[in-house]
Amino acid sequence: MNASQPEEAKPDPYVAFRNAGFRRFLLSNFAFNLGRQAMSITIALQVLHWTNSAAAIGFIGLVNVIPLIFLVLPSGVLADKYDRRKIITLTMSASCALSIMLVMVTHFHDSIPYVGVLRGANRLIETVAHFFTSKDNLGAIHFDNPALPIVYLLQLLHATVRVVGAPARGSIIPVLVPPSQLTNALTWNSSTFELSAVLGPVLGGFVAVWSYTAVYAADAVFSIVLAVSLVGIALQPRKPRDASLPVPKASAGATFIWRQKPVLAAITLDLFAVLLGGLTAMYPLYAKNIFHFENYEFWAGCMRAAPSVGAIMMAVFVAHSRPFKRPGITLLWSVVCFGAAIVIFALSRNIFLSLFALFLTGICDNVSVVIRHTLVQMLTPDYLRGRVTSVNQLFIGCSNEISEFRGGLMAARFGPVAAATFGGVCTIMVVVSVALSLPAIRTVPPLNQLKPIEDEK
């Protein structure tokens, strides 16, 4: 090495923790995600227990995606226009109230009168489920619990509140830490999310064997923790917006992403990889119908947690490493490996090989998450972060929820093995398509060299 060029200092892996506001948000957001992850697997297990229908699990994804489609862009405008801390506090308080209602409905479900509107709702759900269910399984499914439509309704309201608050939660970190610490903060935020995704499903699956209501009660507590934790935290000074520029439209986030081809490629990869390769709806089905575990709730939670174990290990590695030199190429290969690991899981009949394959999906997914989140947050000017984050979360949310819907319906019609294999193979095909159609992703510079795109007059 040339003596005039000093060796690059190794980054401080814990630099973001020096900010008190970031620490408070990280811990409280971890608690919220822990409750959300536990509740997600618990609702799927509860619906499966009440109906014995794979299609009914898929309907949960449909319920979750409806408010996302209609509200995510206006929510992005709210996050840019108003104090993000207040938005988070209000939406988390509402989430707490809805979880308490879910506790009451679940605990007293046997006492709910089976009135006409609930009977009619169950018949409608059953009719749609029959359309997507193979003839061999029609006799095994049943929709006769009066609380089922109420649970779907509460989940719809939960999803609505979550969507309204999501852009504020997703775009608050850049105003909690200096720009030089943003990549580190996003990496640790991803790590704690993955830790919650490990603990949440396992705890949810374990506790659900004993009580569904206990999981929902814990979610209520964790939601209110996040609501109160942001009161009074200090924010970084924000760069003033040029008053001569017009006020951005709600669609400005989508326009920005369309113009920035590396961001578009990264989001497209995530959208279709999760949309086609998502396995969430199939974990209970694999545990119950493929592996035939008696305590399938626990093993479904283990399957849900395995990817996050891999993601946590990779996140810690990334936090202690220098930035990726060629993040675009790394992103493409990580999604290819993600699809290959899904195929291994789909075809495996050994639980330990299956869990290892899911562990590998988590490693690959974490690389994708860190690169994508850093691209979005580093390239986006602050006045657009709420709008861009809302579009990003529209892609993420649609892919996750529609993936659950797609997986449940395909599993009901063709079986979980065919549904999972299809997703893994299609994920690999998507990578090839993106690499050819959006070549800008292959030339992205190291993440620590990225800067916000300047305002365009």
Coordinates of C-alpha atoms in Angstrom, one line a residue:
M1 CA 0.0 0.0 0.0
N2 CA 1.2 3.5 -0.8
A3 CA 2.6 5.2 2.3
S4 CA 0.6 8.4 1.4
Q5 CA -2.6 6.5 1.6
P6 CA -3.4 5.6 5.2
E7 CA -5.2 2.4 5.9
E8 CA -9.0 2.8 6.2
A9 CA -10.1 2.7 9.9
K10 CA -12.4 -0.1 10.8
P11 CA -15.8 1.3 11.6
D12 CA -17.2 1.4 15.2
P13 CA -19.9 -1.3 15.2
Y14 CA -21.8 0.4 18.1
V15 CA -21.5 4.0 17.1
A16 CA -25.3 4.5 16.7
F17 CA -26.0 3.5 20.3
R18 CA -24.4 6.7 21.5
N19 CA -27.6 8.5 20.7
A20 CA -30.2 8.2 23.5
G21 CA -33.1 8.7 21.2
F22 CA -32.0 5.9 19.0
R23 CA -31.5 3.5 21.9
R24 CA -35.0 4.2 23.2
F25 CA -36.6 3.7 19.9
L26 CA -34.6 0.6 19.1
L27 CA -35.6 -1.1 22.4
S28 CA -39.3 -0.1 22.3
N29 CA -39.6 -0.9 18.6
F30 CA -38.1 -4.3 19.4
A31 CA -40.8 -4.9 22.0
F32 CA -43.5 -3.9 19.5
N33 CA -42.1 -6.2 16.8
L34 CA -41.8 -9.0 19.3
G35 CA -45.5 -8.7 20.0
R36 CA -46.5 -8.3 16.4
Q37 CA -44.5 -11.4 15.3
A38 CA -46.0 -13.5 18.1
M39 CA -49.5 -12.3 17.3
S40 CA -49.0 -13.0 13.6
I41 CA -48.2 -16.7 14.1
T42 CA -50.9 -17.0 16.8
I43 CA -53.7 -15.7 14.6
A44 CA -52.7 -18.2 11.9
L45 CA -52.7 -21.0 14.4
Q46 CA -56.1 -19.9 15.9
V47 CA -57.7 -19.6 12.5
L48 CA -56.3 -23.1 11.5
H49 CA -57.6 -24.5 14.8
W50 CA -61.1 -23.0 14.3
T51 CA -61.4 -23.9 10.6
N52 CA -58.8 -26.6 9.6
S53 CA -58.5 -24.6 6.3
A54 CA -55.3 -23.5 4.6
A55 CA -57.4 -21.0 2.6
A56 CA -58.6 -19.4 5.8
I57 CA -54.9 -18.7 6.7
G58 CA -54.4 -17.2 3.3
F59 CA -57.4 -14.8 3.9
I60 CA -55.4 -13.3 6.8
G61 CA -52.9 -12.0 4.2
L62 CA -55.7 -10.6 2.1
V63 CA -57.2 -8.8 5.1
N64 CA -53.8 -7.3 5.9
V65 CA -53.1 -6.0 2.4
I66 CA -56.4 -4.1 1.8
P67 CA -55.6 -1.1 4.0
L68 CA -52.0 -1.1 2.7
I69 CA -53.1 -0.6 -0.9
F70 CA -55.4 2.3 0.0
L71 CA -53.7 4.1 2.9
V72 CA -49.9 3.7 2.5
L73 CA -49.3 6.7 0.2
P74 CA -51.4 9.1 2.3
S75 CA -49.6 7.8 5.4
G76 CA -46.3 8.8 3.8
V77 CA -47.5 12.3 3.4
L78 CA -48.5 12.4 7.1
A79 CA -45.0 11.2 8.0
D80 CA -43.4 14.0 6.1
K81 CA -45.9 16.7 7.2
Y82 CA -46.3 16.0 10.9
D83 CA -44.2 15.0 13.9
R84 CA -43.3 11.4 13.3
R85 CA -43.1 10.8 17.1
K86 CA -46.8 11.9 17.6
I87 CA -48.0 9.7 14.7
I88 CA -46.2 6.6 16.2
T89 CA -47.6 7.4 19.7
L90 CA -51.2 7.7 18.4
T91 CA -51.1 4.6 16.2
M92 CA -49.5 2.4 18.8
S93 CA -52.1 3.5 21.4
A94 CA -54.8 2.4 18.9
S95 CA -53.0 -0.9 18.3
C96 CA -53.0 -1.5 22.1
A97 CA -56.8 -1.0 22.2
L98 CA -57.4 -3.3 19.3
S99 CA -55.3 -6.1 20.9
I100 CA -57.3 -5.8 24.1
M101 CA -60.5 -6.2 22.1
L102 CA -58.9 -9.3 20.5
V103 CA -58.2 -10.7 23.9
M104 CA -61.9 -10.3 24.9
V105 CA -63.3 -11.8 21.6
T106 CA -61.0 -14.8 21.8
H107 CA -61.5 -15.5 25.5
F108 CA -65.3 -15.2 25.3
H109 CA -65.8 -16.7 21.8
D110 CA -68.0 -19.5 23.1
S111 CA -70.4 -16.9 24.5
I112 CA -70.8 -14.8 21.4
P113 CA -74.3 -15.2 20.0
Y114 CA -74.4 -16.7 16.5
V115 CA -76.5 -13.9 15.0
G116 CA -77.4 -13.6 11.4
V117 CA -74.6 -11.2 10.3
L118 CA -72.0 -13.5 11.8
R119 CA -73.6 -16.6 10.3
G120 CA -73.7 -14.9 6.9
A121 CA -70.1 -13.8 7.1
N122 CA -69.0 -17.3 7.9
R123 CA -71.0 -18.7 5.0
L124 CA -69.3 -16.2 2.7
I125 CA -65.8 -17.1 3.9
E126 CA -66.7 -20.8 3.6
T127 CA -67.9 -20.3 0.0
V128 CA -64.7 -18.6 -1.0
A129 CA -62.6 -21.2 0.8
H130 CA -64.4 -24.1 -0.9
F131 CA -63.5 -22.6 -4.3
F132 CA -59.8 -22.8 -3.4
T133 CA -59.8 -26.1 -1.6
S134 CA -59.2 -29.4 -3.3
K135 CA -62.1 -31.9 -3.2
D136 CA -60.3 -34.3 -1.0
N137 CA -60.1 -31.8 1.8
L138 CA -63.6 -30.2 1.6
G139 CA -65.0 -32.5 4.2
A140 CA -62.4 -31.6 6.8
I141 CA -62.9 -27.8 6.8
H142 CA -65.5 -26.0 8.9
F143 CA -66.6 -22.4 9.4
D144 CA -68.9 -22.4 12.4
N145 CA -67.2 -20.3 15.0
P146 CA -69.2 -17.0 15.5
A147 CA -66.0 -15.2 16.6
L148 CA -64.1 -15.9 13.3
P149 CA -65.5 -12.9 11.3
I150 CA -64.9 -10.7 14.3
V151 CA -61.2 -11.8 14.4
Y152 CA -60.9 -11.0 10.7
L153 CA -62.4 -7.6 11.3
L154 CA -60.1 -6.8 14.2
Q155 CA -57.2 -7.9 12.1
L156 CA -58.3 -5.5 9.4
L157 CA -58.4 -2.7 11.9
H158 CA -55.0 -3.7 13.2
A159 CA -53.6 -3.6 9.7
T160 CA -55.1 -0.2 9.1
V161 CA -53.5 1.3 12.2
R162 CA -50.2 -0.4 11.4
V163 CA -50.2 1.0 7.9
V164 CA -50.9 4.6 9.0
G165 CA -48.0 4.5 11.4
A166 CA -45.5 2.5 9.3
P167 CA -44.0 5.3 7.3
A168 CA -43.3 7.3 10.4
R169 CA -41.7 4.3 12.1
G170 CA -39.7 3.5 9.0
S171 CA -38.4 7.0 8.4
I172 CA -37.7 8.2 12.0
I173 CA -34.2 6.7 12.3
P174 CA -32.5 9.3 10.0
V175 CA -33.6 12.0 12.3
L176 CA -32.4 10.2 15.4
V177 CA -28.8 9.8 14.4
P178 CA -26.3 11.8 12.3
P179 CA -25.9 10.9 8.6
S180 CA -22.5 9.3 9.3
Q181 CA -24.1 6.8 11.6
L182 CA -27.2 5.9 9.5
T183 CA -25.9 2.7 8.0
N184 CA -24.9 1.4 11.4
A185 CA -28.2 2.4 12.9
L186 CA -30.2 0.7 10.1
T187 CA -28.1 -2.4 10.5
W188 CA -28.8 -2.7 14.2
N189 CA -32.5 -1.8 13.6
S190 CA -32.6 -4.7 11.1
S191 CA -30.8 -7.0 13.7
T192 CA -33.3 -6.2 16.5
F193 CA -36.2 -6.8 14.1
E194 CA -34.8 -10.2 13.2
L195 CA -34.3 -11.0 16.9
S196 CA -37.9 -10.2 17.5
A197 CA -38.8 -12.4 14.5
V198 CA -36.8 -15.2 16.2
L199 CA -38.3 -14.9 19.6
G200 CA -41.8 -13.7 18.6
P201 CA -42.9 -16.8 16.6
V202 CA -41.3 -19.3 19.0
L203 CA -42.8 -17.6 22.1
G204 CA -46.1 -17.1 20.2
G205 CA -46.2 -20.8 19.1
F206 CA -45.3 -22.0 22.6
V207 CA -47.7 -19.8 24.5
A208 CA -50.5 -20.4 21.9
V209 CA -50.5 -24.1 23.0
W210 CA -51.6 -22.8 26.4
S211 CA -53.5 -19.6 25.5
Y212 CA -54.1 -17.4 22.5
T213 CA -55.3 -14.6 24.7
A214 CA -52.0 -14.3 26.5
V215 CA -50.2 -13.6 23.3
Y216 CA -52.7 -10.8 22.4
A217 CA -52.4 -9.3 25.9
A218 CA -48.6 -9.2 25.5
D219 CA -49.0 -7.4 22.2
A220 CA -51.2 -4.8 23.8
V221 CA -48.5 -4.1 26.5
F222 CA -45.7 -3.9 23.9
S223 CA -47.7 -1.5 21.7
I224 CA -48.2 0.9 24.6
V225 CA -44.4 0.7 25.4
L226 CA -43.6 2.0 22.0
A227 CA -46.3 4.6 22.2
V228 CA -44.9 6.2 25.4
S229 CA -41.2 5.7 24.8
L230 CA -40.9 8.4 22.1
V231 CA -42.3 11.2 24.2
G232 CA -39.6 13.8 24.6
I233 CA -36.8 12.3 22.5
A234 CA -34.5 14.8 20.7
L235 CA -34.3 14.8 16.9
Q236 CA -31.4 15.7 14.6
P237 CA -31.7 19.1 12.9
R238 CA -33.4 18.6 9.5
K239 CA -32.1 20.3 6.3
P240 CA -34.6 23.0 5.5
R241 CA -36.6 22.5 2.3
D242 CA -36.1 25.0 -0.5
A243 CA -39.2 27.2 -0.3
S244 CA -39.0 27.9 -4.1
L245 CA -39.7 24.3 -4.9
P246 CA -43.3 23.1 -5.1
V247 CA -44.8 21.0 -2.3
P248 CA -44.2 17.3 -3.3
K249 CA -47.3 15.3 -4.3
A250 CA -48.3 12.1 -2.6
S251 CA -46.9 10.3 -5.6
A252 CA -43.5 12.0 -5.3
G253 CA -42.1 9.0 -3.5
A254 CA -43.0 6.7 -6.4
T255 CA -41.6 9.1 -8.9
F256 CA -38.3 9.3 -7.0
I257 CA -38.0 5.5 -6.9
W258 CA -38.8 5.2 -10.6
R259 CA -36.0 7.7 -11.5
Q260 CA -33.4 6.1 -9.2
K261 CA -32.9 2.8 -11.0
P262 CA -30.7 1.1 -8.3
V263 CA -33.4 1.8 -5.7
L264 CA -36.1 0.5 -8.1
A265 CA -34.1 -2.6 -8.7
A266 CA -33.5 -3.3 -5.0
I267 CA -37.2 -2.8 -4.2
T268 CA -38.3 -4.9 -7.2
L269 CA -36.1 -7.8 -6.1
D270 CA -37.6 -7.7 -2.6
L271 CA -41.1 -7.3 -3.8
F272 CA -41.1 -10.4 -6.1
A273 CA -38.8 -12.5 -4.0
V274 CA -41.1 -12.3 -1.0
L275 CA -44.3 -12.3 -3.0
L276 CA -43.3 -15.5 -4.8
G277 CA -41.0 -17.1 -2.2
G278 CA -42.8 -16.2 1.1
L279 CA -43.5 -19.3 3.2
T280 CA -45.3 -17.7 6.2
A281 CA -48.7 -19.3 5.5
M282 CA -47.2 -22.7 5.0
Y283 CA -45.3 -23.2 8.3
P284 CA -48.4 -24.5 10.2
L285 CA -49.3 -26.7 7.2
Y286 CA -45.8 -28.2 7.0
A287 CA -45.7 -28.8 10.7
K288 CA -49.1 -30.4 10.8
N289 CA -49.6 -32.1 7.5
I290 CA -46.1 -32.8 6.1
F291 CA -44.1 -33.6 9.3
H292 CA -47.2 -34.7 11.3
F293 CA -46.0 -33.2 14.6
E294 CA -48.4 -33.6 17.4
N295 CA -47.4 -30.2 18.9
Y296 CA -47.4 -28.6 15.5
E297 CA -47.9 -25.1 17.0
F298 CA -44.4 -25.1 18.5
W299 CA -42.7 -26.5 15.4
A300 CA -44.5 -23.9 13.2
G301 CA -43.1 -21.2 15.5
C302 CA -39.6 -22.8 15.1
M303 CA -39.9 -22.7 11.4
R304 CA -41.1 -19.0 11.5
A305 CA -38.1 -18.2 13.7
A306 CA -35.3 -20.1 11.8
P307 CA -34.8 -17.5 9.1
S308 CA -34.4 -14.8 11.7
V309 CA -31.7 -16.7 13.5
G310 CA -29.7 -16.6 10.3
A311 CA -30.6 -13.0 9.7
I312 CA -29.3 -12.0 13.2
M313 CA -26.0 -13.8 12.7
M314 CA -25.5 -12.1 9.3
A315 CA -26.6 -8.7 10.8
V316 CA -23.9 -8.9 13.5
F317 CA -21.4 -9.9 10.9
V318 CA -22.3 -6.9 8.7
A319 CA -22.2 -4.5 11.6
H320 CA -18.6 -5.6 12.4
S321 CA -17.5 -5.5 8.7
R322 CA -16.6 -2.8 6.2
P323 CA -19.4 -1.8 3.8
F324 CA -20.0 -4.1 0.8
K325 CA -17.7 -3.0 -2.1
R326 CA -20.1 -4.1 -4.7
P327 CA -23.5 -4.1 -2.9
G328 CA -25.5 -4.5 -6.1
I329 CA -23.8 -7.7 -7.2
T330 CA -24.0 -8.9 -3.6
L331 CA -27.7 -8.2 -3.5
L332 CA -28.4 -10.2 -6.7
W333 CA -26.5 -13.3 -5.5
S334 CA -28.2 -13.1 -2.0
V335 CA -31.6 -13.3 -3.6
V336 CA -30.6 -16.2 -5.9
C337 CA -29.4 -18.1 -2.8
F338 CA -32.6 -17.2 -1.0
G339 CA -34.7 -18.9 -3.8
A340 CA -32.4 -21.9 -3.8
A341 CA -32.8 -22.3 0.0
I342 CA -36.6 -22.2 -0.4
V343 CA -36.5 -25.0 -2.9
I344 CA -34.4 -27.1 -0.4
F345 CA -37.0 -26.4 2.3
A346 CA -39.9 -27.3 0.0
L347 CA -38.5 -30.7 -0.9
S348 CA -37.0 -31.7 2.4
R349 CA -38.5 -34.3 4.6
N350 CA -36.0 -33.9 7.4
I351 CA -36.9 -31.3 10.0
F352 CA -33.3 -30.3 10.7
L353 CA -32.5 -29.9 7.0
S354 CA -35.7 -27.8 6.6
L355 CA -34.8 -25.6 9.6
F356 CA -31.2 -25.2 8.2
A357 CA -32.6 -24.2 4.8
L358 CA -34.8 -21.6 6.5
F359 CA -31.8 -20.4 8.4
L360 CA -30.0 -19.8 5.1
T361 CA -33.0 -17.8 3.8
G362 CA -32.5 -15.5 6.8
I363 CA -28.9 -15.0 6.0
C364 CA -29.6 -14.1 2.4
D365 CA -32.6 -11.9 3.3
N366 CA -30.7 -9.9 5.8
V367 CA -28.1 -8.9 3.2
S368 CA -31.0 -7.8 1.0
V369 CA -32.6 -5.8 3.8
V370 CA -29.5 -3.9 4.8
I371 CA -28.6 -3.0 1.2
R372 CA -32.1 -2.0 0.3
H373 CA -32.8 0.0 3.4
T374 CA -29.5 1.8 3.2
L375 CA -30.1 2.7 -0.5
V376 CA -33.5 4.1 0.2
Q377 CA -32.6 6.1 3.3
M378 CA -29.2 7.4 2.1
L379 CA -30.3 8.5 -1.4
T380 CA -33.6 10.1 -0.3
P381 CA -33.7 13.7 0.9
D382 CA -35.4 14.1 4.3
Y383 CA -38.5 16.0 3.0
L384 CA -39.3 12.9 0.9
R385 CA -38.4 10.1 3.3
G386 CA -41.9 9.6 4.5
R387 CA -43.3 9.4 1.0
V388 CA -40.5 7.1 -0.3
T389 CA -40.7 4.9 2.8
S390 CA -44.4 4.6 2.3
V391 CA -43.9 3.3 -1.3
N392 CA -41.1 1.0 -0.1
Q393 CA -43.4 -0.4 2.6
L394 CA -46.2 -0.7 0.1
F395 CA -44.0 -3.0 -1.8
I396 CA -42.8 -4.9 1.3
G397 CA -46.3 -5.1 2.8
C398 CA -47.9 -6.2 -0.5
S399 CA -45.3 -8.8 -1.0
N400 CA -45.6 -10.2 2.5
E401 CA -49.4 -10.2 2.8
I402 CA -50.2 -11.2 -0.8
S403 CA -47.5 -13.9 -0.4
E404 CA -49.4 -15.2 2.6
F405 CA -52.6 -15.1 0.6
R406 CA -50.9 -16.7 -2.5
G407 CA -49.3 -19.4 -0.4
G408 CA -52.4 -20.3 1.5
L409 CA -54.5 -20.6 -1.6
M410 CA -51.9 -22.5 -3.6
A411 CA -51.4 -24.9 -0.7
A412 CA -55.1 -25.5 -0.5
R413 CA -55.3 -26.3 -4.2
F414 CA -52.0 -28.0 -5.0
G415 CA -50.5 -28.8 -1.6
P416 CA -47.8 -26.9 0.4
V417 CA -44.9 -28.7 -1.3
A418 CA -45.9 -27.6 -4.8
A419 CA -46.6 -24.0 -3.6
A420 CA -43.2 -23.6 -1.9
T421 CA -41.2 -25.1 -4.7
F422 CA -43.0 -22.9 -7.2
G423 CA -42.0 -19.8 -5.1
G424 CA -38.4 -20.7 -4.9
V425 CA -37.9 -21.4 -8.6
C426 CA -39.7 -18.2 -9.5
T427 CA -37.6 -16.1 -7.2
I428 CA -34.4 -17.2 -9.0
M429 CA -36.1 -16.3 -12.3
V430 CA -36.9 -12.8 -11.0
V431 CA -33.3 -12.2 -10.2
V432 CA -32.2 -12.9 -13.7
S433 CA -34.9 -10.6 -15.1
V434 CA -34.0 -7.7 -12.8
A435 CA -30.2 -8.1 -13.5
L436 CA -30.9 -7.8 -17.3
S437 CA -33.6 -5.1 -17.2
L438 CA -32.1 -2.9 -14.5
P439 CA -28.3 -3.1 -15.0
A440 CA -27.7 0.0 -12.8
I441 CA -28.0 -2.2 -9.7
R442 CA -24.7 -3.9 -10.7
T443 CA -22.7 -0.6 -10.5
V444 CA -23.9 0.7 -7.1
P445 CA -20.9 2.2 -5.2
P446 CA -20.1 1.2 -1.6
L447 CA -22.9 2.1 0.8
N448 CA -20.8 4.5 2.8
Q449 CA -20.2 6.6 -0.3
L450 CA -24.0 7.2 -1.0
K451 CA -25.4 10.7 -0.5
P452 CA -29.0 12.1 -0.8
I453 CA -30.1 13.1 -4.3
E454 CA -30.2 16.8 -4.6
D455 CA -33.5 18.6 -5.1
E456 CA -34.5 19.1 -8.7
K457 CA -36.0 22.4 -9.7

